[in-house]
């Protein structure tokens, strides 16, 4: 294997609820090697760090050792870029405040930075993906929830406390029947345009409407956004209506978000983007109809160009290139 020149690599860690995926990445965004450990098997965080270092060792040996690695970037839920800690993450096994960056920095002897998944995705897009060269854009991740990373003047917006950019919890419906959100409020964007939001829409439309649909063959409680996509592929009118509604809600919200920082683009990432034009066509239409005239025709609506399975690790690794390190 070709030996890299000094400090031309970074480590990315995608810390998920179940698994932690490590990648050693070069400046072009090629993952040189990848390794995985369980996120749940080490209730003591020090043991988790030790297991991580052990798992990384063969991969580091293969690239000429840690001396060739500039820094480590970590994407983790509920993490705070400013203090390098995960703070009260409900879905991880470590309670309270966990000084993740400090622990890895001590164990590996290289600078470490941490940020949440959506900000990491924005960094990945800016460093290796469709937002390369852009100074102002908004990343929207459409998964189980809706996350966002806002980039202004080439920098992620972290805000006063490190937790800026929760566009998934902007309220888009203040009506009586607005949907309850996991955050304790009602009508958040996330309850309509996440994968689970699409499933909720499917259940609502199936109940209200008596039209024939392939979706009626499924247990309504078990319908997923992927089922809706498959039905749409077969031309199912109700499935198309569900995506139409979802795209419209998201397009209107993005039209409003445009007023924050006049972005060059919105970049959409996550499972739902596989719906392609079923989602993007109504989204573009609603965006154009609702955006302030000054911005009309200037904002690109793009789908992430990063490979889904690699994107999280690449995004985390992108933190390692930050100049401030
Ligand atoms: Zn909410």
XYZ file of C-alpha atoms and ligand atoms in Angstrom:
326
model
C 0.000 0.000 0.000
C 1.112 3.523 -0.812
C 2.342 5.337 2.313
C 0.751 8.741 2.824
C 2.811 11.851 3.391
C 2.821 13.289 6.870
C -0.536 14.264 8.391
C -2.469 13.816 5.163
C -5.163 11.678 6.794
C -7.937 12.161 9.320
C -10.030 9.756 11.378
C -13.813 10.001 11.241
C -16.020 8.375 13.872
C -19.746 8.012 13.340
C -21.043 7.228 16.815
C -24.450 5.660 16.297
C -26.870 4.231 18.845
C -25.909 0.672 17.961
C -22.550 0.801 16.219
C -19.544 3.058 16.077
C -17.938 3.221 12.647
C -14.362 4.492 12.272
C -12.832 5.459 8.939
C -9.362 6.686 8.025
C -9.918 9.245 5.278
C -7.669 11.144 2.851
C -8.130 14.713 1.580
C -10.167 13.604 -1.419
C -12.670 11.800 0.770
C -11.454 8.264 0.079
C -11.962 5.983 3.038
C -8.644 4.120 3.288
C -9.903 1.689 5.889
C -12.918 1.226 8.067
C -13.585 -0.585 11.333
C -16.654 -1.018 13.553
C -17.236 -1.611 17.257
C -20.414 -1.865 19.315
C -21.677 1.373 20.878
C -23.561 -0.508 23.580
C -21.047 -3.106 24.832
C -18.928 -0.727 26.977
C -21.001 0.964 29.697
C -17.796 2.546 31.043
C -16.722 5.188 28.526
C -13.012 4.581 29.231
C -13.470 0.947 28.149
C -15.174 2.165 24.983
C -12.205 4.421 24.162
C -9.753 1.577 24.809
C -11.749 -0.784 22.555
C -11.798 1.926 19.874
C -8.040 2.389 19.957
C -7.487 -1.397 19.822
C -9.841 -1.699 16.851
C -8.148 1.202 15.043
C -4.602 -0.086 15.523
C -4.378 -2.453 12.509
C -5.904 0.230 10.260
C -3.411 2.802 11.568
C -0.509 0.392 11.048
C -1.596 -0.045 7.443
C -1.319 3.710 6.762
C 2.060 4.155 8.444
C 0.870 4.888 11.994
C -0.829 7.689 13.893
C 1.995 10.052 12.828
C 0.262 10.354 9.448
C -3.035 11.376 11.002
C -3.765 15.047 11.500
C -6.869 14.907 13.695
C -10.071 13.064 14.533
C -13.632 14.208 13.935
C -16.561 12.635 15.752
C -20.230 12.807 14.807
C -22.399 11.953 17.825
C -25.941 12.696 19.006
C -26.420 15.530 21.523
C -22.827 16.587 21.211
C -21.480 20.058 21.819
C -18.761 21.348 19.509
C -17.638 23.997 21.987
C -16.827 21.779 24.963
C -16.283 18.474 23.121
C -18.881 16.676 25.247
C -21.910 14.519 24.589
C -24.621 15.950 26.815
C -27.438 13.735 28.111
C -27.887 11.625 24.978
C -31.040 9.580 25.555
C -30.095 6.903 23.037
C -26.503 6.223 24.082
C -25.427 4.042 27.018
C -23.425 6.791 28.743
C -25.513 9.072 30.965
C -24.824 12.742 31.717
C -21.901 14.704 30.328
C -19.240 12.664 28.520
C -15.985 14.449 27.560
C -15.607 12.535 24.282
C -13.110 14.786 22.518
C -10.803 15.000 25.545
C -10.812 11.221 26.099
C -9.944 10.426 22.476
C -7.379 13.210 22.375
C -5.624 11.673 25.401
C -5.794 8.136 24.011
C -4.609 8.940 20.471
C -2.448 12.027 21.008
C -4.100 13.970 18.170
C -6.645 16.847 18.238
C -10.272 15.687 18.362
C -13.472 17.572 17.610
C -17.073 16.504 18.086
C -20.336 17.685 16.568
C -23.834 16.356 16.036
C -24.750 14.190 13.054
C -26.460 16.896 10.985
C -23.561 19.340 11.375
C -21.168 16.525 10.479
C -23.235 15.838 7.354
C -22.966 19.534 6.410
C -19.181 19.432 6.944
C -18.958 16.297 4.798
C -20.965 17.917 2.011
C -18.837 21.071 2.158
C -15.549 19.152 2.176
C -16.214 16.286 -0.225
C -19.759 16.577 -1.636
C -22.186 18.764 -3.632
C -21.612 21.806 -1.405
C -17.870 21.902 -2.112
C -16.868 25.534 -2.548
C -20.143 26.871 -1.134
C -19.947 29.400 1.700
C -23.647 29.533 2.558
C -25.944 26.539 2.473
C -28.344 24.591 4.667
C -28.128 20.844 5.128
C -31.371 19.057 5.939
C -31.198 15.429 7.076
C -34.375 13.417 6.620
C -34.183 10.290 8.757
C -36.100 9.085 11.802
C -36.019 12.763 12.744
C -35.206 15.921 10.810
C -31.825 17.494 11.502
C -30.082 20.484 10.024
C -26.668 22.040 9.708
C -26.522 25.717 8.783
C -23.393 27.034 7.080
C -22.768 30.794 7.008
C -19.640 32.326 5.478
C -18.036 28.872 5.280
C -18.615 28.010 8.938
C -21.162 25.858 10.743
C -23.444 27.961 12.916
C -23.118 26.623 16.479
C -24.795 29.494 18.275
C -24.241 30.661 21.843
C -24.308 27.205 23.429
C -23.266 24.827 20.632
C -26.775 23.633 19.820
C -27.857 25.939 16.977
C -29.544 24.591 13.874
C -32.590 22.676 15.095
C -34.715 23.438 12.054
C -36.509 20.109 12.495
C -38.203 21.683 15.510
C -39.416 24.800 13.792
C -43.205 24.743 14.116
C -44.952 24.529 10.763
C -48.480 23.912 12.029
C -50.075 25.790 14.925
C -53.557 24.450 14.253
C -55.736 22.367 16.570
C -54.730 19.090 14.957
C -50.985 19.785 14.789
C -48.952 16.654 15.455
C -47.298 15.974 18.830
C -43.497 15.995 18.621
C -40.930 14.086 20.695
C -39.634 17.457 21.950
C -42.868 17.971 23.867
C -44.368 20.609 21.568
C -46.776 20.370 18.636
C -46.500 20.901 14.891
C -42.711 20.631 14.428
C -41.408 20.146 10.872
C -39.941 16.813 11.986
C -43.392 15.341 12.646
C -44.302 15.835 8.964
C -41.142 15.391 6.915
C -39.120 12.716 8.715
C -39.442 9.070 7.653
C -41.745 8.542 10.633
C -43.659 11.701 9.659
C -44.330 10.208 6.224
C -45.680 7.056 7.882
C -47.929 9.232 10.068
C -49.215 11.041 6.986
C -49.909 7.672 5.355
C -52.019 6.547 8.331
C -53.926 9.834 8.403
C -54.681 9.864 4.674
C -55.716 6.188 4.692
C -58.157 6.937 7.482
C -59.646 10.088 5.969
C -59.851 8.807 2.446
C -61.668 5.755 1.079
C -59.841 5.549 -2.255
C -58.230 2.262 -3.277
C -54.525 1.999 -2.503
C -51.842 -0.662 -2.345
C -51.131 0.690 1.138
C -54.469 -0.674 2.361
C -52.992 -4.175 2.098
C -50.552 -3.320 4.915
C -51.041 -3.083 8.668
C -51.442 0.708 9.116
C -49.391 0.653 12.335
C -46.463 -0.896 10.475
C -46.411 1.238 7.323
C -42.982 2.773 6.634
C -41.854 5.540 4.300
C -40.255 2.821 2.184
C -43.666 1.138 1.738
C -45.025 4.481 0.542
C -42.094 4.805 -1.884
C -42.698 1.304 -3.269
C -46.393 2.051 -3.764
C -45.500 5.349 -5.492
C -43.212 3.420 -7.841
C -46.273 1.408 -8.895
C -48.215 4.595 -9.596
C -50.385 4.413 -6.465
C -52.289 7.717 -6.333
C -52.525 7.820 -2.543
C -48.775 7.200 -2.140
C -48.105 10.040 -4.565
C -50.435 12.264 -2.555
C -48.432 11.444 0.618
C -45.164 12.538 -1.019
C -46.885 15.567 -2.473
C -47.966 16.650 1.002
C -44.505 15.923 2.495
C -42.638 17.806 -0.251
C -45.021 20.746 0.042
C -44.551 21.075 3.815
C -40.761 20.852 3.414
C -40.665 23.259 0.453
C -42.643 25.895 2.363
C -40.373 25.524 5.403
C -37.218 25.841 3.284
C -38.653 28.967 1.637
C -38.884 30.471 5.135
C -35.409 29.239 6.163
C -33.986 31.019 3.105
C -34.608 34.328 4.845
C -32.053 33.409 7.592
C -28.885 33.331 5.530
C -29.770 33.549 1.825
C -28.237 30.129 1.124
C -26.835 29.132 -2.258
C -28.416 25.751 -1.746
C -30.308 23.353 0.440
C -28.742 19.907 0.497
C -31.052 17.059 1.460
C -29.691 13.848 2.899
C -31.123 10.625 4.319
C -33.390 7.705 3.502
C -36.311 9.838 2.316
C -34.274 11.390 -0.507
C -34.394 7.987 -2.215
C -37.951 9.001 -3.148
C -36.283 11.364 -5.661
C -38.770 13.333 -7.773
C -41.782 12.085 -5.812
C -40.467 14.283 -3.004
C -38.386 16.869 -4.886
C -41.005 17.954 -7.452
C -43.622 19.131 -4.928
C -40.773 20.481 -2.768
C -39.458 22.676 -5.623
C -42.955 23.827 -6.502
C -43.810 24.808 -2.919
C -40.415 26.466 -2.509
C -40.844 28.604 -5.641
C -44.381 29.585 -4.677
C -43.418 30.638 -1.145
C -39.916 32.078 -1.244
C -39.466 35.849 -0.996
C -39.169 37.385 -4.462
C -35.567 38.594 -3.892
C -34.381 34.983 -3.543
C -36.440 33.487 -6.357
C -34.455 31.467 -8.892
C -31.230 31.754 -6.872
C -31.408 28.828 -4.457
C -30.478 25.306 -5.546
C -32.331 22.355 -4.044
C -29.900 19.426 -4.147
C -29.709 15.839 -2.991
C -26.477 14.794 -1.242
C -23.844 13.262 -3.497
C -22.210 11.262 -0.722
C -22.679 7.517 -0.605
C -25.247 6.871 2.132
C -23.273 4.241 4.046
C -20.069 6.298 4.001
C -21.545 9.771 4.452
C -21.652 9.789 8.260
C -18.000 8.743 8.625
C -16.916 11.183 5.902
C -18.882 13.965 7.562
C -17.272 13.312 10.930
C -13.821 13.096 9.355
C -14.310 16.481 7.676
C -14.103 18.101 11.124
C -10.488 16.932 11.236
C -9.541 19.326 8.434
C -10.716 22.448 10.241
C -8.059 25.114 10.189
C -8.544 26.049 13.801
C -7.211 22.671 14.950
Zn -40.222 19.172 18.053
